[in-house]
Coordinates of C-alpha atoms in Angstrom, one line a residue:
X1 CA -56.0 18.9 -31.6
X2 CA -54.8 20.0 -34.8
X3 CA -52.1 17.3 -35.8
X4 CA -52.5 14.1 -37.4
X5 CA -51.8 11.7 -34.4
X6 CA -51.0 9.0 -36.7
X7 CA -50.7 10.8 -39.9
X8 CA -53.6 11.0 -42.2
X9 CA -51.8 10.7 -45.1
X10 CA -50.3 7.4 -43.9
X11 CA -53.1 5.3 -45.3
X12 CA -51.8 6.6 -48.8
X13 CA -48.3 5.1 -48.2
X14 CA -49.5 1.9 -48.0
X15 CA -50.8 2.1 -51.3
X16 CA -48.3 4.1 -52.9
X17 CA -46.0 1.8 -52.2
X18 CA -47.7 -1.3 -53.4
X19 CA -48.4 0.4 -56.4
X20 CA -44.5 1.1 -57.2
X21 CA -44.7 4.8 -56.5
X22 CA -42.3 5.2 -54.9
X23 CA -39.0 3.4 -55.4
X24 CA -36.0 4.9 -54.1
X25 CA -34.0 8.1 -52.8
X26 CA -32.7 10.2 -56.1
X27 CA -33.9 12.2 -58.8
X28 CA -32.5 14.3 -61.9
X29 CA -30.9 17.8 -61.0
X30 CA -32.8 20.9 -61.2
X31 CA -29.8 23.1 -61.4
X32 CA -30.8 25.1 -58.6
X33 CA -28.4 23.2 -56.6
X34 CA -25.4 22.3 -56.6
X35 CA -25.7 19.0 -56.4
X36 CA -28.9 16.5 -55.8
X37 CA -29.4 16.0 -52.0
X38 CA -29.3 12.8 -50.9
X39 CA -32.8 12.8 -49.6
X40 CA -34.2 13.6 -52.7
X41 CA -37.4 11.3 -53.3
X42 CA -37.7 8.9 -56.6
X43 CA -41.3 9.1 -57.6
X44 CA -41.8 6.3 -60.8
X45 CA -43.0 8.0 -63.7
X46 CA -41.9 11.1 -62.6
X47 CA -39.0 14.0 -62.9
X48 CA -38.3 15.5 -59.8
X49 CA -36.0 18.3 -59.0
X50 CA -35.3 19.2 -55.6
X51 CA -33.2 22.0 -53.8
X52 CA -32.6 24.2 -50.8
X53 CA -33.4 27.7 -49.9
X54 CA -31.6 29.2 -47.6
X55 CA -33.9 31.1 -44.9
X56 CA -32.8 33.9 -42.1
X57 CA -34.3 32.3 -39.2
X58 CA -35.6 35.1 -37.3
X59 CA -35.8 38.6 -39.8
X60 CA -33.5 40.9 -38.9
X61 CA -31.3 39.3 -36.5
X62 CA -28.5 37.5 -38.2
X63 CA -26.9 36.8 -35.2
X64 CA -29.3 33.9 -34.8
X65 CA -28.3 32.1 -38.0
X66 CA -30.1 30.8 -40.7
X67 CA -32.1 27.8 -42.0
X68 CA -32.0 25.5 -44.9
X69 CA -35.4 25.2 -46.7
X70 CA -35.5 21.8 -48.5
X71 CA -37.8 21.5 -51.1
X72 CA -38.8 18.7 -53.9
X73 CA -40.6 19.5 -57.4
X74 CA -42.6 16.6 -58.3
X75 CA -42.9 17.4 -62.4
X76 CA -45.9 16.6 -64.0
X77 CA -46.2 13.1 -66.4
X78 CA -47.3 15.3 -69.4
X79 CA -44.0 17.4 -69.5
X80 CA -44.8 18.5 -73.3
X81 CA -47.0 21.0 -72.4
X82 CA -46.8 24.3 -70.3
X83 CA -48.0 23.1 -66.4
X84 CA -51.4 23.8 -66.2
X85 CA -50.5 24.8 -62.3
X86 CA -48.6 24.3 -59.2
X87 CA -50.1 22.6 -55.7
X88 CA -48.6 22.8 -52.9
X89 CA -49.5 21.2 -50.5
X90 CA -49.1 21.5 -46.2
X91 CA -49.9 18.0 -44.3
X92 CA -50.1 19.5 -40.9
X93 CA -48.8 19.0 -37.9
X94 CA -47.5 21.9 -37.7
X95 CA -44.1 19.4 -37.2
X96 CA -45.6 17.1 -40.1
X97 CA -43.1 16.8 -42.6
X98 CA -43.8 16.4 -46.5
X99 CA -41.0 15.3 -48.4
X100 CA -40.0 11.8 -46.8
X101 CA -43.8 11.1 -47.8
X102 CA -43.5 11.9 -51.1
X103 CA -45.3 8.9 -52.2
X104 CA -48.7 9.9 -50.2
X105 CA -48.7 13.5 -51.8
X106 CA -48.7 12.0 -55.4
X107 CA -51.0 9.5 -54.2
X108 CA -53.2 12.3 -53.0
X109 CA -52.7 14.0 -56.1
X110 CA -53.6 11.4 -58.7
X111 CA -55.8 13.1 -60.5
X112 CA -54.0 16.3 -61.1
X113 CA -50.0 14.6 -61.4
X114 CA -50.5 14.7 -64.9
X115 CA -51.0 18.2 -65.8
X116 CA -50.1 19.8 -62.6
X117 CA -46.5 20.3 -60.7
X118 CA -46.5 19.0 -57.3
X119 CA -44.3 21.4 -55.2
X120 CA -43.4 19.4 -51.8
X121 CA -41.8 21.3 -49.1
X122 CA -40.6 20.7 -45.5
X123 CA -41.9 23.4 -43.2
X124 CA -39.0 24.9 -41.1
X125 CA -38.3 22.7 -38.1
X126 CA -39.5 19.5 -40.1
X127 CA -37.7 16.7 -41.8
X128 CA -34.9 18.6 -44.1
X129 CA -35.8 21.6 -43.1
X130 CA -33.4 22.0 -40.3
X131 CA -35.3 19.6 -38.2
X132 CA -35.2 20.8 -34.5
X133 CA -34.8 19.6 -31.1
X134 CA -35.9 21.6 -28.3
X135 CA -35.5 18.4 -25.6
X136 CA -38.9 17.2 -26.1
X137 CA -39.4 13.2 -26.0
X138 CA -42.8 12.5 -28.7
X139 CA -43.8 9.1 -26.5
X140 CA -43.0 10.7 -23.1
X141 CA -45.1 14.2 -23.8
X142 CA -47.4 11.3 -26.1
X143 CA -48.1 9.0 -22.8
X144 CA -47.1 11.1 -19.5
X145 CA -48.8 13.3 -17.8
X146 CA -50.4 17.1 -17.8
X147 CA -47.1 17.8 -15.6
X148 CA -45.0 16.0 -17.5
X149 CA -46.3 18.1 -20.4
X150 CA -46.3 21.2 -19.1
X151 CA -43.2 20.9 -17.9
X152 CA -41.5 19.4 -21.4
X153 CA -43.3 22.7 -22.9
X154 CA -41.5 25.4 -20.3
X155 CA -38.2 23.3 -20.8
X156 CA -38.1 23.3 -24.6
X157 CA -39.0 27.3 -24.5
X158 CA -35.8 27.6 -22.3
X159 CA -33.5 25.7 -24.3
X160 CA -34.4 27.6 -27.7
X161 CA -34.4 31.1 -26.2
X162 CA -34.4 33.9 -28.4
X163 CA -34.4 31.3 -31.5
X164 CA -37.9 30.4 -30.3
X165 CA -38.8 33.3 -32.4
X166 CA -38.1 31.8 -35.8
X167 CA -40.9 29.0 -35.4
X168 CA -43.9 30.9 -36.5
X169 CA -46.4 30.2 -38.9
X170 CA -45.7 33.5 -40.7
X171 CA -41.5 32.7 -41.5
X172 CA -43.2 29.3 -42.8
X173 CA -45.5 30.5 -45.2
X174 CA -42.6 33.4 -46.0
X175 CA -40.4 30.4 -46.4
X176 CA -42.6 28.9 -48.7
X177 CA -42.3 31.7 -50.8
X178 CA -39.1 32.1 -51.1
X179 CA -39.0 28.7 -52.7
X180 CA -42.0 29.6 -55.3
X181 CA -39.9 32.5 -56.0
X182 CA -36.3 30.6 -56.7
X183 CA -38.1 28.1 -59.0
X184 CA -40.0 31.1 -60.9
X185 CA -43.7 30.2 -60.2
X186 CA -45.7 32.8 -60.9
X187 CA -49.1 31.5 -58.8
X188 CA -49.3 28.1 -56.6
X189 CA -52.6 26.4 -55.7
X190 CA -52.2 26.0 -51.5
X191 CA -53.6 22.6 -50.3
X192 CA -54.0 22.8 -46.5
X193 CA -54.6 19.8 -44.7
X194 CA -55.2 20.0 -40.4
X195 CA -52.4 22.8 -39.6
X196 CA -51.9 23.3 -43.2
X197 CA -55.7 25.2 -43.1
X198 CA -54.2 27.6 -40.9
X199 CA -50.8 28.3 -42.4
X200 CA -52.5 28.4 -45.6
X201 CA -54.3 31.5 -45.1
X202 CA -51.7 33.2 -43.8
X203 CA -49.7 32.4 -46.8
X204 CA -52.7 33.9 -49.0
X205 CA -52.5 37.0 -46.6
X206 CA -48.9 38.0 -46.8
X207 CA -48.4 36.5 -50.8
X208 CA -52.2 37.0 -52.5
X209 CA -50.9 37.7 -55.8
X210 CA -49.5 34.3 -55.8
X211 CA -52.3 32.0 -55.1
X212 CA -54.4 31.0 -57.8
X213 CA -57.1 28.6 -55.9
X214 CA -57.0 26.9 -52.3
X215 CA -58.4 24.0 -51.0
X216 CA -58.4 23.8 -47.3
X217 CA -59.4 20.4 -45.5
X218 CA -59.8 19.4 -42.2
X219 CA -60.0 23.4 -41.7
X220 CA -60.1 25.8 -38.5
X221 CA -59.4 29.6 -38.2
X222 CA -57.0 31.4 -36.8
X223 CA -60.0 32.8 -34.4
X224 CA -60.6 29.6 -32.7
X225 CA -62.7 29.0 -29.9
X226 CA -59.9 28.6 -26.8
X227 CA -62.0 26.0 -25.1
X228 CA -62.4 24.1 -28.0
X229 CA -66.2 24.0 -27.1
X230 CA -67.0 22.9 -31.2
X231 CA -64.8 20.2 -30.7
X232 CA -66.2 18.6 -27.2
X233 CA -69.8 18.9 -28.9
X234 CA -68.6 17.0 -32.0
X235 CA -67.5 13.8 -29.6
X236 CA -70.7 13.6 -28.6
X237 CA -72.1 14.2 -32.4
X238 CA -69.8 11.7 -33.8
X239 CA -71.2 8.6 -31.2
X240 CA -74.5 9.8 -32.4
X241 CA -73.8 9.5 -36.1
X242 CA -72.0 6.4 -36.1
X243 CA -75.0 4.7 -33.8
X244 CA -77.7 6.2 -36.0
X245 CA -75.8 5.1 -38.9
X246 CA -74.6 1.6 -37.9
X247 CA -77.7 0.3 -35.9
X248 CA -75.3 -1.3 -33.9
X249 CA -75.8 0.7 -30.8
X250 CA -77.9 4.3 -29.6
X251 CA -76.7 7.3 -30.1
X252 CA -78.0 9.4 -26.5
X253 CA -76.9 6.1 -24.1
X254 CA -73.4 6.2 -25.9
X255 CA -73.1 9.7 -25.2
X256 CA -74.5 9.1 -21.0
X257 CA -71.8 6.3 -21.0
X258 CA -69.0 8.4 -22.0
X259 CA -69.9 11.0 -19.2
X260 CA -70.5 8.5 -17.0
X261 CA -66.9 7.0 -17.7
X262 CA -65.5 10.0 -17.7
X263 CA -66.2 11.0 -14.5
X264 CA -65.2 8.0 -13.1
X265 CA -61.8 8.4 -14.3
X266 CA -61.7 12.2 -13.5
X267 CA -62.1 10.5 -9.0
X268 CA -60.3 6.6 -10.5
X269 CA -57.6 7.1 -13.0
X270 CA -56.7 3.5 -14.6
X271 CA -53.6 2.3 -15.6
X272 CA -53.0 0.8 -19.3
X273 CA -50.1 -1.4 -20.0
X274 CA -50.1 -1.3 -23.9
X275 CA -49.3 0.2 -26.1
X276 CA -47.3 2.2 -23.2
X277 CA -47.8 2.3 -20.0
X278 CA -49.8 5.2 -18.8
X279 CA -52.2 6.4 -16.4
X280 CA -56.0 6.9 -18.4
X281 CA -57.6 10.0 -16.6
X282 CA -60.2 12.4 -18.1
X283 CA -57.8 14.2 -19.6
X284 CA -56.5 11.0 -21.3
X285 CA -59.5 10.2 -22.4
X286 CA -60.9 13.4 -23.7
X287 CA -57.6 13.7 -25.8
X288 CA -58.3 9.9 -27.6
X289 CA -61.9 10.4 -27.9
X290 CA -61.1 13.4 -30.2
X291 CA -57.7 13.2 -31.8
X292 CA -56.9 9.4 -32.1
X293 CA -60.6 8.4 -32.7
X294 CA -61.1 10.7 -35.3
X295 CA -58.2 10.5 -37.4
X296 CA -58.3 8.0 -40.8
X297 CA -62.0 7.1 -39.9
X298 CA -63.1 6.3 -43.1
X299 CA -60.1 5.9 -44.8
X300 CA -61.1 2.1 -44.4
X301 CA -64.3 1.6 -43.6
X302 CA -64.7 -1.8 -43.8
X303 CA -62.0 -2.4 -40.7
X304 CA -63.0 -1.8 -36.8
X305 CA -61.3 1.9 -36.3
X306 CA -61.3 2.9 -32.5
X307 CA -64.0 5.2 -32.9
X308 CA -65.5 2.1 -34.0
X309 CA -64.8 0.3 -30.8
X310 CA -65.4 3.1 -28.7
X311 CA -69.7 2.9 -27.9
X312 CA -69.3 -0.8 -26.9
X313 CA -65.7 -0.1 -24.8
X314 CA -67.4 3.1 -23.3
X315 CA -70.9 0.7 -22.5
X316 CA -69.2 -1.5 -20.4
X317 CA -67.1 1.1 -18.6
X318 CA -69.8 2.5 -17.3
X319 CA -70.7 -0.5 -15.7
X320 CA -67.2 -1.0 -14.4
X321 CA -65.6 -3.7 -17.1
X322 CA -62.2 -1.9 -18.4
X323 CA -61.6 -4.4 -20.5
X324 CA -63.2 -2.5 -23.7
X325 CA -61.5 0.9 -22.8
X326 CA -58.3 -0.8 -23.0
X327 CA -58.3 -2.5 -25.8
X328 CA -59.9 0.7 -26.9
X329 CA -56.7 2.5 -26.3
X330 CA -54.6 0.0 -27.7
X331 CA -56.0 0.8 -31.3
X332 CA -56.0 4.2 -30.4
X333 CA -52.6 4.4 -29.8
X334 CA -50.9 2.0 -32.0
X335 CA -50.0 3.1 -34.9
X336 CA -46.9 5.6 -35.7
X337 CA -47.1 9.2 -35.5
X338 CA -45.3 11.5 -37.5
X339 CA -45.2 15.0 -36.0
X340 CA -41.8 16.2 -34.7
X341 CA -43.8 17.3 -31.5
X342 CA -40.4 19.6 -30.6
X343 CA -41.2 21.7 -34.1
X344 CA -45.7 21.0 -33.1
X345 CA -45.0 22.8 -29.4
X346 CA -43.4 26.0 -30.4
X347 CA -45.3 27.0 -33.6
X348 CA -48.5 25.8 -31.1
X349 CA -47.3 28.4 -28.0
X350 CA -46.0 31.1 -30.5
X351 CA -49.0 31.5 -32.5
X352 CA -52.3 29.6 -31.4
X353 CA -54.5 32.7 -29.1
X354 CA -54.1 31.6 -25.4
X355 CA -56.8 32.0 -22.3
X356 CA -53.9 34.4 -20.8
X357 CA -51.9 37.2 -21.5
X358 CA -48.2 36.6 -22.8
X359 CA -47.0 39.5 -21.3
X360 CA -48.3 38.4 -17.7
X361 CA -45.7 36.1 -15.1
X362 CA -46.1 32.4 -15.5
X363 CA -48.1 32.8 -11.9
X364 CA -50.8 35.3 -13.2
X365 CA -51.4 33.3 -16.6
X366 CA -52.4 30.2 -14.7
X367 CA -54.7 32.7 -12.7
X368 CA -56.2 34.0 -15.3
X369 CA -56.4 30.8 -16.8
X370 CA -57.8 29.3 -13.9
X371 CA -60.5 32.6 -13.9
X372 CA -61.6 32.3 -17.3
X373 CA -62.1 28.6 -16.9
X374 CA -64.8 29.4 -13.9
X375 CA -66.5 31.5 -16.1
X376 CA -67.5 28.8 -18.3
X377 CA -70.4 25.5 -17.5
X378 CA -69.3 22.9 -15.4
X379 CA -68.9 20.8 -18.4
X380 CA -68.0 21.1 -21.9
X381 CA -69.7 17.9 -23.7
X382 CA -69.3 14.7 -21.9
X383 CA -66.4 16.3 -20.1
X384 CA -65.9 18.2 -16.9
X385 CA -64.8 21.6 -18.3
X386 CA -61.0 20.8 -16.4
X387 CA -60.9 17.3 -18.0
X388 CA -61.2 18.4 -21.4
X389 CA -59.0 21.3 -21.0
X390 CA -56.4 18.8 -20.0
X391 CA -57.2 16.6 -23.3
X392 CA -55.5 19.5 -25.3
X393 CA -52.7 18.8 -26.3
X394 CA -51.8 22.5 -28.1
X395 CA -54.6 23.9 -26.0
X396 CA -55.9 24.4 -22.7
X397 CA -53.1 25.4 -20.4
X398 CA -50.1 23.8 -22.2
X399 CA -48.5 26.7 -22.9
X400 CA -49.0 28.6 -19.6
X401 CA -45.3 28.3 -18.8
X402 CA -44.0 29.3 -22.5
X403 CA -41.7 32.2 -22.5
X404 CA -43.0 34.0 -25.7
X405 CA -42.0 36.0 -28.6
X406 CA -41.4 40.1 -27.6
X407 CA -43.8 42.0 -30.1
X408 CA -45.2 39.4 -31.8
X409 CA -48.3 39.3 -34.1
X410 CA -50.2 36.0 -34.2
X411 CA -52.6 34.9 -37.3
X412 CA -55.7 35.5 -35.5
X413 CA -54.3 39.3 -34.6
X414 CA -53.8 39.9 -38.0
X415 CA -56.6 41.7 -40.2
X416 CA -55.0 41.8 -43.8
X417 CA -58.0 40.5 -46.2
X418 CA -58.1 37.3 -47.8
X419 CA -57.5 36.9 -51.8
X420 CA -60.9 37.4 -53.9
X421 CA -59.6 33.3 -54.7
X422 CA -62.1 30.3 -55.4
X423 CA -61.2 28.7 -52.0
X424 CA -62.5 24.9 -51.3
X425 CA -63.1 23.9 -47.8
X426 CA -63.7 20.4 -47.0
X427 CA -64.6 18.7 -43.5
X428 CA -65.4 14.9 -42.1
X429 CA -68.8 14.6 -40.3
X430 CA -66.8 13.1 -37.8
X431 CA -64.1 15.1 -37.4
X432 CA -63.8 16.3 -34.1
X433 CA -60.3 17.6 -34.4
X434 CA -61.4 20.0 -37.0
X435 CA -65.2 19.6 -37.0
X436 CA -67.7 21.0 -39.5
X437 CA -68.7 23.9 -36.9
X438 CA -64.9 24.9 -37.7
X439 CA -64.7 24.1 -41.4
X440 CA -67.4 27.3 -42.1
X441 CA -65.9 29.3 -40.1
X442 CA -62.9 29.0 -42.3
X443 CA -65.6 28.9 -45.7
X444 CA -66.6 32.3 -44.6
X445 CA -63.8 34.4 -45.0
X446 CA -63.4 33.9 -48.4
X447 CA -66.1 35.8 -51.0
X448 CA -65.8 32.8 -53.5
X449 CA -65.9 29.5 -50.9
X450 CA -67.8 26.4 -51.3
X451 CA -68.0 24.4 -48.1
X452 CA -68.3 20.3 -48.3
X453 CA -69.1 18.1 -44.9
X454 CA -68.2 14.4 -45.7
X455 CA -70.2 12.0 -44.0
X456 CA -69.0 9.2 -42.4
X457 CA -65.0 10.3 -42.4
X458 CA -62.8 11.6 -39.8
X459 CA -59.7 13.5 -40.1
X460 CA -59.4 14.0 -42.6
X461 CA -61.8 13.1 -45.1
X462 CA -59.2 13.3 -48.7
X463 CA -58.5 9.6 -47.9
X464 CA -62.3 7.7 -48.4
X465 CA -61.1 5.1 -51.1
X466 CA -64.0 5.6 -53.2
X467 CA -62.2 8.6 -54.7
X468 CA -65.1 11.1 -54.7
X469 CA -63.7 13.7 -53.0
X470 CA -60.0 13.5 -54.9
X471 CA -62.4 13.8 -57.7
X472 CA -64.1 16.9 -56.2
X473 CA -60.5 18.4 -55.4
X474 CA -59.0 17.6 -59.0
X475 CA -62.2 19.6 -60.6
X476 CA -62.3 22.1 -58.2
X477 CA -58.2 22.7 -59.0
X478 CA -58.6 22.7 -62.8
X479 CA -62.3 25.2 -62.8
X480 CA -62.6 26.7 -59.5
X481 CA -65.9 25.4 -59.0
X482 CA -67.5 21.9 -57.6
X483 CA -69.6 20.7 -60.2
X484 CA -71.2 18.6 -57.9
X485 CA -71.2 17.5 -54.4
X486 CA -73.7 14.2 -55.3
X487 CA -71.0 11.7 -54.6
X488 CA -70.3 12.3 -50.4
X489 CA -73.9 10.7 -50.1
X490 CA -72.0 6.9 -51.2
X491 CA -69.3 7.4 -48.6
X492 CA -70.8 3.9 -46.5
X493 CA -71.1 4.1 -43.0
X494 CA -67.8 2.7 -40.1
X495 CA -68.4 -0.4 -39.3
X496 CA -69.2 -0.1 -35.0
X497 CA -68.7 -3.2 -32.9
X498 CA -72.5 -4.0 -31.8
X499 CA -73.0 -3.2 -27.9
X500 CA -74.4 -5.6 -26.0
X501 CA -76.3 -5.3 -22.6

């Protein structure tokens, strides 16, 4: 749900590359190494100084060993003067790594490279960071099925055992502060993007003296509905908007087809042959409609996105022609995702609330799971209320069979108050990983928040080339205050293939 299934920043690279951003794999010496790493990033135009920190992995039990925090200090272009701040950014996952994508965070951070320090660093688990391996395949959890899932999830919580415990959200952000300590940074501007808007705030929570701003996009709280109910109401939303807004097909018959499909599929599975083969079930489908279809849209939008494909593939589904949800899967499914899904699983099962107790046998969870699932409607959106359960891919029951963490606190348990910090939360209109319904949630924990819906982009919405909302970030950074949200109303419409009858 929370993950960039082909990583949102990815559009970025393109560019960043083209543009001679990024052009090679060293840097000058901060001195807080001994030597440069060898995967230290080159960014043109720019110093930048990178280092490890070395990290307990779980507090307190050194038996367990430690981790290497790799970080990389992207220096601003205007070194004369003092730095008029650090950001430092998260690009979700969590399994996302940062520093192997240098060139997108810069990219990202156009507007504010020249007086601001760009502090990149690889969340524990992730690229340098001691990247791990728990057993889990990315294309076979990716492709196979909710068995094949669930059981990739109950082995990869054997194999780590007792080291499961260092994969938390809260040793993240502690990691991250360890690093903004070595380097002597008195306050850093978090910039959360997906996962990154919940490890954010637990950052501000356990370090609040040290964040001087936030901006939070493509947000959700800690507190988040565990039937991802917002989420199955913004599919429907989203084929609404894009029909309204294109003309090229109507909003309440897209939504009838898509339950009509999906039903089918829940009694007639089908099988798809590219980009892998795999069986397309509800659960499939729900899981597409709202992760793959959402992510980048608008990051383009003069190219045919899936979500723009995805009335007319869904139209003649429901009148048995496959051909559309096919091809509609192929573009789903075909780019490159970046999430070490190992590292995604276990910060998803140690810290994201559950439907079940963590202290109950594997056999009573799925009971209660099974219990509180009869307690809600038939159907949840388009979807029966199994079907999109089964669509969650760091939901639902995925982590029914996870062994746990003895005694530990998760975000949404803790109650420490936020930072009285100008906090900026941004959200697509069609989003519905992180949908707007989420996005103010987030907004309203914070006294001094200003919340921004994008129209006409996905997840997550930083990306719309017109450069309005980097714009709105780079103020927002420098004041603590939009000075004005005018702008979102250009963001033009996805182009939506035209369905026909």
């Amino acid at each position: 749900m929370r993950v960039f299934v082909r990583s949102a920043v990815s559009v970025a690279l393109a560019a960043a590359v083209v543009g001679g951003m990024i052009t090679g794999c060293d840097s000058a010496d901060s001195g807080t190494a001994a030597k440069t790493p060898d995967w230290c990033p080159t960014v043109a135009g720019h110093t930048v100084d990178c280092g490890v920190v070395q990290r307990p992995l779980v507090a307190g039990q050194p038996d367990l060993g430690t981790v290497d925090v790799g970080y990389a200090m992207v220096r601003r272009t205007e070194t004369g003067t003092p730095a008029a701040g650090t950001v430092l950014p998260n690009p979700g996952g969590p399994g996302v790594p940062l520093i192997s994508h240098a060139a997108e965070a810069v990219s990202v951070a156009q507007e504010l490279i020249s007086d601001h320090d760009l502090l990149l660093i690889d969340a524990r688990g992730t690229g340098v960071s001691g990247p791990m391996n728990c057993g889990v395949d990315n294309e076979r959890f990716e492709y196979g099925t909710r068995e094949e899932q669930l059981a990739s999830v109950e082995s990869c919580g054997k194999q780590l055992g007792a080291r499961a415990a260092g994969y938390t959200t809260a040793a993240t952000a502690d990691d991250f502060d360890a690093v903004r300590e070595q380097l002597g940074i008195d306050k850093v501007v978090p910039y959360g993007i997906s996962y990154g808007t919940y490890l954010m705030p637990v950052y501000a929570q356990r370090h609040p003296d040290h964040v001087q701003s936030m901006v939070l996009t493509g947000a959700y709280p800690a507190e988040f509905d565990r039937l991802q109910r917002p989420n199955a109401e913004a599919v429907s939303l989203t084929l609404q908007r894009i029909c309204e807004r294109s003309r090229a097909c109507d909003g309440p018959t897209a939504v009838a087809d898509l339950t009509t499909v999906a039903a089918r599929l829940r009694e007639h599975p089908v099988e798809i042959q590219q980009p892998h083969p795999m069986l397309l079930d509800e659960g499939k489908l729900a899981n597409l409609v709202f992760e793959a279809a959402s992510t980048n849209v608008g990051a383009q939008p003069k190219e045919l996105t899936a979500l723009g494909l995805l009335p007319s593939a869904l139209h003649a589904g429901a009148r048995g022609d496959d051909s559309g949800l096919k091809e509609f899967v192929q573009s789903a499914m075909g780019g490159t995702g970046y999430e070490n899904m190992n590292a995604y699983i276990t910060v998803a099962c140690n810290d994201y609330a559950t439907l079940w107790s963590m202290n109950a046998p594997v056999p009573q969870r799925q009971q209660q799971f099974d219990a509180a699932l009869a307690k809600v409607p038939a159907t949840l959106g388009a979807f029966s209320a199994r079907g999109w359960e089964d669509g969650q891919r760091d939901g639902g029951d995925i982590c029914v069979r996870w062994p746990g963490i003895a005694n530990h606190e998760r975000p949404d348990q803790v109650r420490t108050a936020m930072p009285d910090v100008p906090v900026l939360v941004l959200s697509g209109d069609l989003d519905a990983i992180t949908p707007d319904a989420n996005g103010k949630l987030v907004a309203a924990k914070f006294a001094r928040s200003t919340f921004v819906s994008v129209p006409n982009t996905g997840h997550v919405p930083d990306l719309e080339p017109s450069g309005c909302v980097v714009s709105m970030i780079a103020g927002f950074v420098r004041t603590g205050a939009v000075a004005s949200t005018e702008c979102v109303a250009t963001v033009p419409p996805i182009v939506v293939r035209p369905v026909t009858n």
